Short mmCIF file of C-alpha atoms in Angstrom, two decimals:
data_model
loop_
_atom_site.label_atom_id
_atom_site.label_comp_id
_atom_site.label_asym_id
_atom_site.label_seq_id
_atom_site.Cartn_x
_atom_site.Cartn_y
_atom_site.Cartn_z
CA MET X 62 -2.74 35.88 8.09
CA MET X 63 -5.20 34.67 5.47
CA ASP X 64 -6.25 37.28 2.95
CA THR X 65 -9.85 36.69 1.91
CA ASN X 66 -10.09 39.84 -0.22
CA THR X 67 -8.14 38.50 -3.18
CA ASN X 68 -9.80 37.38 -6.38
CA THR X 69 -11.03 33.80 -6.48
CA LYS X 70 -8.23 31.30 -6.94
CA ARG X 71 -8.66 28.07 -8.87
CA VAL X 72 -6.94 24.86 -7.77
CA VAL X 73 -7.06 21.87 -10.10
CA ILE X 74 -6.47 18.40 -8.68
CA VAL X 75 -5.54 15.81 -11.29
CA GLY X 76 -6.42 12.22 -10.39
CA GLY X 77 -9.44 10.81 -8.57
CA GLY X 78 -7.78 8.17 -6.39
CA ILE X 79 -7.65 8.44 -2.62
CA THR X 80 -4.88 11.08 -2.78
CA GLY X 81 -6.83 13.36 -5.11
CA LEU X 82 -10.18 12.80 -3.42
CA SER X 83 -8.85 13.53 0.06
CA ALA X 84 -6.97 16.58 -1.23
CA ALA X 85 -10.15 17.93 -2.83
CA PHE X 86 -12.18 17.25 0.31
CA TYR X 87 -9.74 18.98 2.66
CA MET X 88 -9.16 21.86 0.23
CA GLN X 89 -12.88 22.56 0.11
CA LYS X 90 -13.19 22.08 3.87
CA GLU X 91 -10.43 24.61 4.55
CA ALA X 92 -11.89 27.10 2.08
CA LYS X 93 -15.33 26.88 3.68
CA GLU X 94 -14.11 27.10 7.27
CA LYS X 95 -11.77 30.05 6.58
CA GLY X 96 -13.92 31.85 4.02
CA LEU X 97 -11.31 31.58 1.28
CA PRO X 98 -12.20 32.66 -2.29
CA LEU X 99 -11.29 29.30 -3.76
CA GLU X 100 -12.64 27.14 -6.57
CA VAL X 101 -11.56 23.49 -6.57
CA THR X 102 -11.85 21.24 -9.62
CA LEU X 103 -10.95 17.55 -9.60
CA ILE X 104 -10.25 15.92 -12.96
CA GLU X 105 -10.26 12.13 -13.42
CA ALA X 106 -9.47 10.42 -16.71
CA SER X 107 -11.64 7.35 -16.12
CA ASN X 108 -15.38 7.30 -15.56
CA ARG X 109 -15.10 6.29 -11.91
CA LEU X 110 -13.46 7.63 -8.77
CA GLY X 111 -11.41 5.75 -6.21
CA GLY X 112 -8.32 4.70 -8.14
CA LYS X 113 -7.04 1.43 -6.68
CA ILE X 114 -9.96 1.26 -4.26
CA GLN X 115 -12.51 -0.88 -6.05
CA THR X 116 -15.14 -2.76 -4.05
CA VAL X 117 -17.29 -5.44 -5.68
CA ARG X 118 -20.56 -6.27 -3.91
CA ARG X 119 -21.97 -9.49 -5.32
CA ASP X 120 -24.30 -12.19 -3.99
CA GLY X 121 -23.74 -10.99 -0.42
CA PHE X 122 -19.94 -10.97 -0.78
CA ILE X 123 -17.81 -7.86 -0.39
CA ILE X 124 -14.69 -8.24 -2.53
CA GLU X 125 -11.83 -5.78 -2.78
CA ARG X 126 -10.06 -5.64 -6.13
CA GLY X 127 -7.28 -3.47 -4.69
CA PRO X 128 -6.34 -2.71 -1.06
CA ASP X 129 -8.54 -4.37 1.53
CA SER X 130 -7.66 -2.39 4.66
CA PHE X 131 -5.32 0.10 6.30
CA LEU X 132 -3.18 0.22 9.42
CA ILE X 133 -4.95 1.69 12.43
CA ARG X 134 -1.71 3.12 13.83
CA LYS X 135 -1.50 5.42 10.80
CA LYS X 136 -4.28 7.76 11.81
CA SER X 137 -5.17 9.70 8.67
CA MET X 138 -7.73 7.22 7.27
CA ASP X 139 -9.58 7.05 10.58
CA VAL X 140 -9.47 10.86 10.82
CA LEU X 141 -10.89 11.17 7.31
CA ALA X 142 -13.63 8.67 8.15
CA LYS X 143 -14.56 10.80 11.15
CA ASP X 144 -14.50 13.99 9.10
CA LEU X 145 -16.83 12.30 6.60
CA GLY X 146 -19.16 11.09 9.38
CA ILE X 147 -18.72 7.40 8.55
CA GLU X 148 -16.50 6.32 11.44
CA ASN X 149 -19.37 4.19 12.79
CA GLN X 150 -19.00 1.94 9.73
CA LEU X 151 -15.38 1.02 10.49
CA VAL X 152 -14.64 -2.61 11.33
CA LYS X 153 -11.47 -4.17 12.73
CA ASN X 154 -9.99 -7.33 11.27
CA ALA X 155 -10.55 -10.59 13.10
CA THR X 156 -7.38 -12.03 14.58
CA GLY X 157 -5.79 -15.36 13.80
CA GLN X 158 -2.58 -17.14 12.97
CA ALA X 159 -0.72 -16.19 9.81
CA TYR X 160 1.66 -18.56 8.03
CA VAL X 161 4.58 -18.69 5.63
CA LEU X 162 4.68 -21.41 2.99
CA VAL X 163 8.16 -22.96 2.88
CA ASN X 164 9.11 -26.42 1.55
CA GLU X 165 5.51 -27.36 0.77
CA LYS X 166 4.43 -26.70 4.35
CA LEU X 167 2.61 -23.89 6.12
CA HIS X 168 4.68 -22.71 9.08
CA PRO X 169 3.14 -20.36 11.68
CA ILE X 170 4.90 -17.00 11.76
CA PRO X 171 6.86 -17.22 15.02
CA GLY X 172 5.46 -15.33 17.97
CA GLY X 173 7.33 -12.14 18.67
CA SER X 174 8.15 -11.54 15.02
CA ILE X 175 8.19 -7.82 14.34
CA MET X 176 8.05 -7.61 10.55
CA GLY X 177 10.14 -10.78 10.50
CA VAL X 178 12.64 -9.72 13.16
CA PRO X 179 12.57 -12.22 16.07
CA THR X 180 12.18 -10.63 19.49
CA GLU X 181 11.21 -13.73 21.51
CA LEU X 182 13.64 -16.62 21.89
CA GLY X 183 11.25 -19.55 22.43
CA PRO X 184 9.08 -19.31 19.28
CA PHE X 185 12.15 -18.61 17.15
CA LEU X 186 14.07 -21.65 18.42
CA THR X 187 11.14 -24.04 17.97
CA THR X 188 9.92 -22.92 14.55
CA GLY X 189 10.44 -25.21 11.57
CA LEU X 190 10.91 -22.23 9.26
CA PHE X 191 14.69 -22.29 9.63
CA SER X 192 17.44 -24.86 10.05
CA MET X 193 19.60 -24.82 13.16
CA ALA X 194 22.39 -23.29 11.07
CA GLY X 195 20.00 -20.55 9.96
CA LYS X 196 18.97 -19.84 13.54
CA LEU X 197 22.59 -19.65 14.69
CA ARG X 198 23.43 -17.26 11.85
CA ALA X 199 20.49 -15.03 12.75
CA ALA X 200 21.67 -14.94 16.37
CA ALA X 201 24.85 -13.23 15.15
CA ASP X 202 22.80 -10.03 15.21
CA PHE X 203 23.51 -9.89 18.96
CA ILE X 204 27.25 -9.47 18.37
CA LEU X 205 27.61 -7.88 14.94
CA PRO X 206 28.74 -4.23 14.87
CA ARG X 207 26.75 -1.44 13.28
CA SER X 208 27.11 -1.28 9.51
CA GLY X 209 28.55 2.21 9.39
CA ILE X 210 26.71 2.80 6.12
CA GLU X 211 25.55 6.39 5.67
CA GLY X 212 22.67 7.13 3.35
CA ASP X 213 20.41 4.63 1.64
CA GLN X 214 20.85 0.88 1.21
CA SER X 215 18.69 -2.04 0.12
CA LEU X 216 16.56 -3.90 2.63
CA GLY X 217 18.06 -7.16 1.38
CA HIS X 218 21.64 -6.03 1.98
CA PHE X 219 20.79 -4.78 5.47
CA PHE X 220 18.95 -7.90 6.64
CA ARG X 221 21.28 -10.43 5.03
CA ARG X 222 24.18 -8.80 6.85
CA ARG X 223 22.35 -8.83 10.17
CA PHE X 224 20.60 -12.23 10.00
CA GLY X 225 21.90 -14.27 7.07
CA GLY X 226 20.11 -15.51 3.97
CA GLU X 227 17.79 -18.14 5.41
CA ILE X 228 15.74 -15.94 7.72
CA VAL X 229 15.55 -13.33 4.96
CA GLU X 230 14.29 -15.76 2.30
CA ASN X 231 11.84 -17.61 4.54
CA LEU X 232 10.38 -14.82 6.65
CA ILE X 233 11.59 -11.25 6.23
CA GLU X 234 11.37 -11.13 2.43
CA PRO X 235 7.80 -12.51 2.18
CA LEU X 236 6.64 -10.03 4.82
CA LEU X 237 8.36 -6.88 3.62
CA SER X 238 8.30 -7.29 -0.15
CA GLY X 239 4.60 -8.16 -0.18
CA VAL X 240 3.61 -4.55 0.47
CA TYR X 241 5.40 -3.35 -2.65
CA ALA X 242 5.43 -6.56 -4.76
CA GLY X 243 9.10 -5.70 -5.00
CA ASP X 244 12.56 -7.20 -4.89
CA ILE X 245 13.97 -6.83 -1.39
CA ASP X 246 17.51 -6.65 -2.76
CA HIS X 247 16.67 -3.42 -4.59
CA MET X 248 14.11 -1.85 -2.24
CA SER X 249 15.14 1.37 -0.54
CA MET X 250 15.39 1.09 3.24
CA GLN X 251 15.18 4.87 3.60
CA SER X 252 11.88 5.07 1.71
CA THR X 253 10.19 1.88 2.96
CA PHE X 254 11.27 0.80 6.44
CA PRO X 255 13.73 3.41 7.79
CA GLN X 256 12.95 2.38 11.37
CA PHE X 257 15.25 -0.63 11.06
CA TYR X 258 18.20 1.58 10.17
CA GLU X 259 17.45 3.87 13.10
CA VAL X 260 17.18 0.92 15.48
CA GLU X 261 20.57 -0.46 14.41
CA LYS X 262 22.10 3.00 14.71
CA LYS X 263 20.85 3.41 18.27
CA TYR X 264 20.97 -0.12 19.70
CA ARG X 265 23.45 -1.90 17.38
CA SER X 266 21.49 -5.19 17.63
CA VAL X 267 18.29 -5.02 15.58
CA ILE X 268 16.69 -7.72 17.73
CA ILE X 269 17.37 -5.83 20.96
CA GLY X 270 16.33 -2.54 19.40
CA MET X 271 13.02 -3.84 18.06
CA LYS X 272 12.24 -5.46 21.39
CA LYS X 273 12.89 -2.21 23.26
CA THR X 274 11.06 0.08 20.83
CA THR X 275 7.95 -2.03 20.18
CA PRO X 276 5.06 -1.54 22.66
CA LYS X 277 4.43 -4.67 24.69
CA ARG X 278 1.31 -6.61 23.74
CA LYS X 279 -0.70 -9.13 25.64
CA LYS X 280 -0.13 -12.65 24.43
CA ASP X 281 -3.00 -14.88 23.44
CA SER X 282 -3.31 -18.57 24.25
CA THR X 283 -0.69 -19.46 21.63
CA GLY X 284 1.81 -17.00 23.07
CA THR X 285 1.95 -15.06 19.80
CA THR X 286 2.46 -11.31 19.68
CA ALA X 287 3.50 -11.10 16.01
CA VAL X 288 2.76 -7.94 14.08
CA ILE X 289 1.70 -10.12 11.15
CA GLY X 290 -1.17 -12.27 12.33
CA LYS X 291 -2.67 -9.17 13.90
CA ARG X 292 -3.97 -10.71 17.10
CA GLU X 293 -4.92 -7.27 18.31
CA GLY X 294 -6.77 -6.33 15.14
CA ALA X 295 -4.33 -3.78 13.76
CA PHE X 296 -6.26 -3.11 10.53
CA HIS X 297 -9.44 -1.20 9.74
CA SER X 298 -11.81 -1.42 6.83
CA PHE X 299 -15.51 -0.60 6.41
CA LYS X 300 -18.40 -2.96 6.93
CA ASN X 301 -19.39 -2.62 3.28
CA GLY X 302 -15.88 -2.35 1.90
CA LEU X 303 -13.38 0.45 1.29
CA GLY X 304 -15.64 1.75 -1.47
CA THR X 305 -17.68 3.24 1.38
CA MET X 306 -15.07 5.97 1.77
CA VAL X 307 -14.96 6.73 -1.96
CA GLU X 308 -18.75 6.99 -2.05
CA ALA X 309 -18.79 9.32 0.96
CA LEU X 310 -16.10 11.55 -0.54
CA GLU X 311 -17.94 11.73 -3.86
CA GLN X 312 -21.19 12.67 -2.11
CA GLN X 313 -19.60 15.37 0.04
CA LEU X 314 -17.49 17.13 -2.57
CA GLU X 315 -19.14 20.31 -3.79
CA PRO X 316 -21.57 19.79 -6.69
CA GLY X 317 -19.93 20.39 -10.06
CA SER X 318 -16.38 20.22 -8.69
CA VAL X 319 -15.61 16.75 -10.10
CA ARG X 320 -15.12 16.02 -13.80
CA THR X 321 -14.73 12.37 -14.77
CA GLY X 322 -13.91 10.95 -18.19
CA VAL X 323 -11.60 13.91 -18.88
CA LYS X 324 -7.91 13.42 -19.60
CA VAL X 325 -5.14 15.93 -19.07
CA GLN X 326 -3.10 15.76 -22.26
CA GLY X 327 -0.66 18.62 -21.79
CA ILE X 328 0.53 21.28 -19.39
CA ASP X 329 1.92 24.77 -19.92
CA LYS X 330 2.10 28.13 -18.19
CA GLN X 331 1.09 31.64 -19.11
CA ASP X 332 1.07 34.90 -17.13
CA GLY X 333 1.73 33.12 -13.84
CA LYS X 334 -1.02 30.60 -14.44
CA THR X 335 -0.81 26.89 -15.20
CA ILE X 336 -2.75 25.84 -18.30
CA LEU X 337 -3.96 22.24 -18.56
CA GLN X 338 -4.91 20.97 -22.01
CA LEU X 339 -7.79 18.54 -21.74
CA SER X 340 -9.28 15.89 -23.99
CA GLY X 341 -11.90 17.19 -26.38
CA GLY X 342 -9.86 20.28 -27.18
CA GLN X 343 -10.70 22.05 -23.92
CA SER X 344 -8.31 23.69 -21.48
CA ILE X 345 -8.46 24.88 -17.90
CA GLU X 346 -6.49 27.62 -16.18
CA ALA X 347 -5.24 27.12 -12.63
CA ASP X 348 -3.49 29.12 -9.96
CA ALA X 349 -2.23 25.85 -8.49
CA VAL X 350 -2.25 22.16 -9.47
CA ILE X 351 -1.99 19.06 -7.31
CA LEU X 352 -0.93 16.20 -9.57
CA THR X 353 -1.85 12.84 -7.98
CA THR X 354 -1.42 10.57 -10.99
CA GLY X 355 1.24 7.88 -11.13
CA HIS X 356 4.78 8.98 -11.93
CA ALA X 357 4.59 7.62 -15.49
CA MET X 358 1.78 10.03 -16.35
CA ALA X 359 3.56 12.90 -14.60
CA THR X 360 6.74 12.21 -16.56
CA LYS X 361 4.85 12.16 -19.85
CA LEU X 362 3.09 15.47 -19.12
CA PHE X 363 6.30 17.31 -18.30
CA GLU X 364 8.54 15.71 -20.91
CA PRO X 365 8.25 18.74 -23.27
CA HIS X 366 9.53 20.92 -20.42
CA HIS X 367 12.48 18.64 -19.66
CA VAL X 368 11.63 18.13 -16.01
CA LEU X 369 10.71 15.06 -13.93
CA GLN X 370 12.96 12.85 -16.01
CA GLU X 371 14.34 11.46 -12.73
CA LEU X 372 11.00 9.72 -12.34
CA THR X 373 11.67 7.49 -15.36
CA GLU X 374 14.08 5.62 -13.07
CA ILE X 375 11.17 4.42 -10.91
CA PRO X 376 10.21 0.96 -12.22
CA THR X 377 6.77 -0.57 -11.84
CA THR X 378 5.55 -4.12 -11.48
CA SER X 379 2.33 -5.84 -12.48
CA VAL X 380 0.24 -7.89 -10.07
CA ALA X 381 -3.19 -9.48 -10.04
CA THR X 382 -5.65 -10.32 -7.30
CA VAL X 383 -7.81 -13.43 -7.58
CA ALA X 384 -10.90 -13.66 -5.36
CA LEU X 385 -12.66 -17.03 -5.29
CA ALA X 386 -16.06 -17.69 -3.67
CA PHE X 387 -17.06 -21.22 -2.59
CA PRO X 388 -19.69 -23.04 -0.58
CA ALA X 389 -18.07 -23.68 2.79
CA ASP X 390 -18.44 -27.47 2.59
CA THR X 391 -16.37 -27.66 -0.60
CA VAL X 392 -13.18 -26.26 0.96
CA ILE X 393 -11.44 -28.41 3.58
CA GLU X 394 -8.65 -26.66 5.50
CA ASP X 395 -6.54 -28.14 8.27
CA LYS X 396 -5.17 -24.76 9.35
CA ALA X 397 -7.16 -22.21 11.30
CA GLY X 398 -5.80 -18.83 10.38
CA THR X 399 -6.21 -15.64 8.40
CA GLY X 400 -3.83 -16.35 5.54
CA PHE X 401 -0.31 -17.12 4.41
CA LEU X 402 2.63 -15.70 2.52
CA VAL X 403 4.76 -17.69 0.09
CA SER X 404 8.55 -17.81 0.21
CA ARG X 405 10.26 -17.06 -3.12
CA THR X 406 12.07 -20.38 -2.72
CA SER X 407 8.77 -22.27 -2.97
CA ASP X 408 7.59 -23.58 -6.33
CA TYR X 409 4.30 -21.67 -6.36
CA SER X 410 2.84 -19.05 -8.66
CA ILE X 411 0.78 -17.39 -5.91
CA THR X 412 2.64 -15.00 -3.62
CA ALA X 413 0.07 -14.91 -0.81
CA CYS X 414 -3.47 -15.87 0.08
CA THR X 415 -5.97 -14.40 2.54
CA TRP X 416 -8.78 -16.46 4.08
CA VAL X 417 -11.03 -13.43 3.76
CA HIS X 418 -14.04 -15.05 5.41
CA ARG X 419 -11.97 -15.36 8.60
CA LYS X 420 -10.02 -12.12 8.49
CA TRP X 421 -13.04 -10.00 7.53
CA PRO X 422 -16.19 -11.93 8.55
CA THR X 423 -18.53 -9.16 7.37
CA THR X 424 -17.41 -9.77 3.76
CA THR X 425 -18.80 -13.29 3.41
CA PRO X 426 -22.32 -14.74 3.68
CA GLU X 427 -23.02 -17.55 6.12
CA GLY X 428 -22.06 -20.94 4.73
CA LYS X 429 -19.58 -19.50 2.24
CA VAL X 430 -15.81 -19.23 1.93
CA LEU X 431 -13.93 -16.36 0.29
CA LEU X 432 -10.27 -16.74 -0.66
CA ARG X 433 -8.11 -13.99 -2.12
CA ALA X 434 -4.85 -14.96 -3.77
CA PHE X 435 -2.15 -12.76 -5.25
CA VAL X 436 0.05 -13.39 -8.28
CA GLY X 437 2.87 -11.37 -9.84
CA ARG X 438 5.87 -9.62 -8.35
CA ALA X 439 9.14 -8.07 -9.48
CA GLY X 440 10.85 -10.45 -11.91
CA ASP X 441 7.84 -12.78 -12.12
CA GLU X 442 5.02 -10.92 -13.83
CA ALA X 443 4.16 -13.00 -16.91
CA ILE X 444 1.25 -14.71 -15.17
CA VAL X 445 -0.63 -11.42 -14.97
CA ASP X 446 -0.98 -11.38 -18.78
CA LEU X 447 -2.60 -14.82 -18.99
CA PRO X 448 -6.35 -15.17 -19.67
CA ASP X 449 -8.66 -15.30 -16.66
CA CYS X 450 -9.31 -19.01 -17.08
CA GLU X 451 -5.59 -19.78 -17.04
CA ILE X 452 -4.94 -17.63 -13.97
CA GLU X 453 -7.83 -19.30 -12.15
CA LYS X 454 -6.53 -22.75 -13.08
CA ILE X 455 -3.01 -21.97 -11.82
CA VAL X 456 -4.28 -20.45 -8.57
CA LEU X 457 -6.59 -23.39 -7.86
CA ALA X 458 -3.76 -25.84 -8.51
CA ASP X 459 -1.56 -24.02 -6.01
CA LEU X 460 -4.31 -23.76 -3.40
CA ASN X 461 -5.11 -27.46 -3.74
CA LYS X 462 -1.58 -28.28 -2.60
CA ILE X 463 -2.40 -26.62 0.72
CA MET X 464 -6.09 -27.38 1.19
CA ASP X 465 -8.70 -29.69 -0.30
CA ILE X 466 -10.96 -27.82 -2.71
CA LYS X 467 -13.63 -30.24 -3.95
CA GLU X 468 -15.43 -28.06 -6.51
CA LYS X 469 -14.83 -25.10 -8.77
CA PRO X 470 -15.67 -21.71 -7.25
CA ASP X 471 -19.15 -20.26 -7.53
CA PHE X 472 -17.46 -17.29 -9.18
CA THR X 473 -14.04 -15.69 -9.47
CA VAL X 474 -13.10 -12.01 -9.59
CA ILE X 475 -9.71 -11.37 -11.19
CA THR X 476 -8.18 -7.90 -11.23
CA ARG X 477 -4.99 -6.97 -13.05
CA TRP X 478 -2.90 -4.02 -11.96
CA LYS X 479 -0.65 -3.53 -14.99
CA GLU X 480 2.62 -1.64 -14.45
CA ASP X 481 0.94 -0.26 -11.38
CA ARG X 482 3.14 -0.88 -8.35
CA PRO X 483 5.91 1.74 -8.08
CA GLN X 484 9.18 0.28 -6.87
CA TYR X 485 11.01 2.34 -4.27
CA LYS X 486 14.55 1.42 -5.30
CA VAL X 487 17.68 2.47 -3.42
CA GLY X 488 18.02 6.25 -3.78
CA HIS X 489 14.25 6.76 -4.17
CA LYS X 490 14.02 9.73 -1.81
CA GLN X 491 16.90 11.49 -3.54
CA ARG X 492 15.25 10.98 -6.94
CA ILE X 493 11.95 12.39 -5.69
CA ASP X 494 13.63 15.36 -4.00
CA ALA X 495 15.56 16.16 -7.20
CA ALA X 496 12.43 15.87 -9.33
CA ARG X 497 10.44 18.17 -7.05
CA ALA X 498 13.25 20.71 -6.92
CA ALA X 499 13.50 20.80 -10.71
CA LEU X 500 9.72 21.05 -11.08
CA GLY X 501 9.59 23.88 -8.56
CA LYS X 502 11.90 26.00 -10.69
CA VAL X 503 9.77 25.66 -13.82
CA PHE X 504 6.26 25.05 -12.46
CA PRO X 505 6.26 26.23 -8.83
CA GLN X 506 2.46 26.08 -8.73
CA VAL X 507 2.42 22.29 -9.32
CA LYS X 508 2.67 19.80 -6.43
CA LEU X 509 3.28 16.06 -6.74
CA ALA X 510 1.47 13.65 -4.42
CA GLY X 511 0.52 9.98 -4.46
CA ALA X 512 1.74 6.41 -4.19
CA SER X 513 4.72 6.93 -6.50
CA TYR X 514 6.38 9.35 -4.13
CA ASP X 515 6.18 9.22 -0.34
CA GLY X 516 4.43 5.97 0.58
CA VAL X 517 2.05 3.50 -1.08
CA GLY X 518 -0.40 2.86 1.78
CA LEU X 519 -3.80 4.54 1.88
CA PRO X 520 -2.94 6.65 4.96
CA ASP X 521 0.36 7.65 3.31
CA CYS X 522 -1.53 8.87 0.26
CA ILE X 523 -3.96 10.89 2.36
CA ASP X 524 -1.05 12.44 4.24
CA GLN X 525 0.52 13.47 0.94
CA GLY X 526 -2.74 14.97 -0.28
CA ARG X 527 -3.17 17.00 2.90
CA LYS X 528 0.44 18.19 2.79
CA ALA X 529 -0.05 19.39 -0.79
CA VAL X 530 -3.23 21.21 0.26
CA SER X 531 -1.36 22.96 3.06
CA GLU X 532 1.45 24.02 0.73
CA VAL X 533 -0.95 25.34 -1.91
CA LEU X 534 -3.07 27.33 0.57
CA THR X 535 0.02 28.85 2.13
CA GLU X 536 1.35 29.96 -1.25
CA LEU X 537 -1.99 31.29 -2.48
CA PHE X 538 -3.25 33.11 0.60
CA GLU X 539 -0.41 33.97 2.96
#
């Protein structure tokens, strides 16, 4: 039973990305609906809110510097949009063929590929992505026994054992590692794609298991039902970009509850309260704290207290996005699709490219083309440090191997995400659990949430924010 007769409690949320913003929104919503004596303060070190969500609106283009969409099947973003009253601004991605670049050629992702796992025989047998030897090796999945491995393992180890190296290098790795810009041979299965482990455990054959557990979809004229390619429009964004959600959150948070341009420089506790030392010599006292910064910042804050040191084992990678705007008649493409991924075995600096004007038609003015390329990944990050002009030159050279670009772009928007992508290495969940347990003994009022911990996608971050809100309210008022 909620006790509304207690003195006002103060909750401080550190970090103004989507995790912190959604936590603040739902904390205030709960307090208002239940009449709770609660004061919520959100503190953001930079002068803007949104974190990785950064939408550029220029010359009629809508360009995302960070994420460009979110999965519809993960409901929390759509729920938040509805709670904010902006669900009518949601748009679904246009569908089209997606490709993988292997051996200087764009190969369509085979129909029936579920995150790279083949579930339809015909498209898999006819694709040029793999040699006959590679196809035969992948078919061994039908007869191989279960691994018998208990606990965590790398995605690379799991899939190489089931399908062999060729299908991993040319299809599975480009699809799965792209989300994290990571190395598939070190990525934690338990913390990234645990469904594959569960499927093997239940069905033995991953191919059979994925086929049985994936809802059937209607095929289009090409016979493709691939998850990547999104012929059913599996992603949502907003007509005017993801910044729409940040703007709505900022407008609907209570006046005076957000402080930007303020850094948290230290943390301590006194008389059951958490004390945050702020830039400018100020401090703020809190009954509870939701810390939504990256793990590097969290580690630094708690270093004097000798907790969260497990988080230093979480590496990060640097990536950059390169958006290029052109007149439509200066870009000649012989492939009609939404984009392509690049195999690590290919001699390219870019790791992927989206034909944004096709995937998200509302982003691009009539008569224009918008391309968005990606550079940088685990073990190959030096390009991110190059000057803009050098990055643009390298990206254009790569793109010109695949399409005919007759002129320089009207403009280019390059965004670097330095040491920004947390890598969920094998044992990630155990590290996070240990860190939270240790923190709970010393600072039980502090909760960790955000992309470093329990999922990097936008819906995952919202889920973490809401979970932290629920935990804090339970501890403060029940």
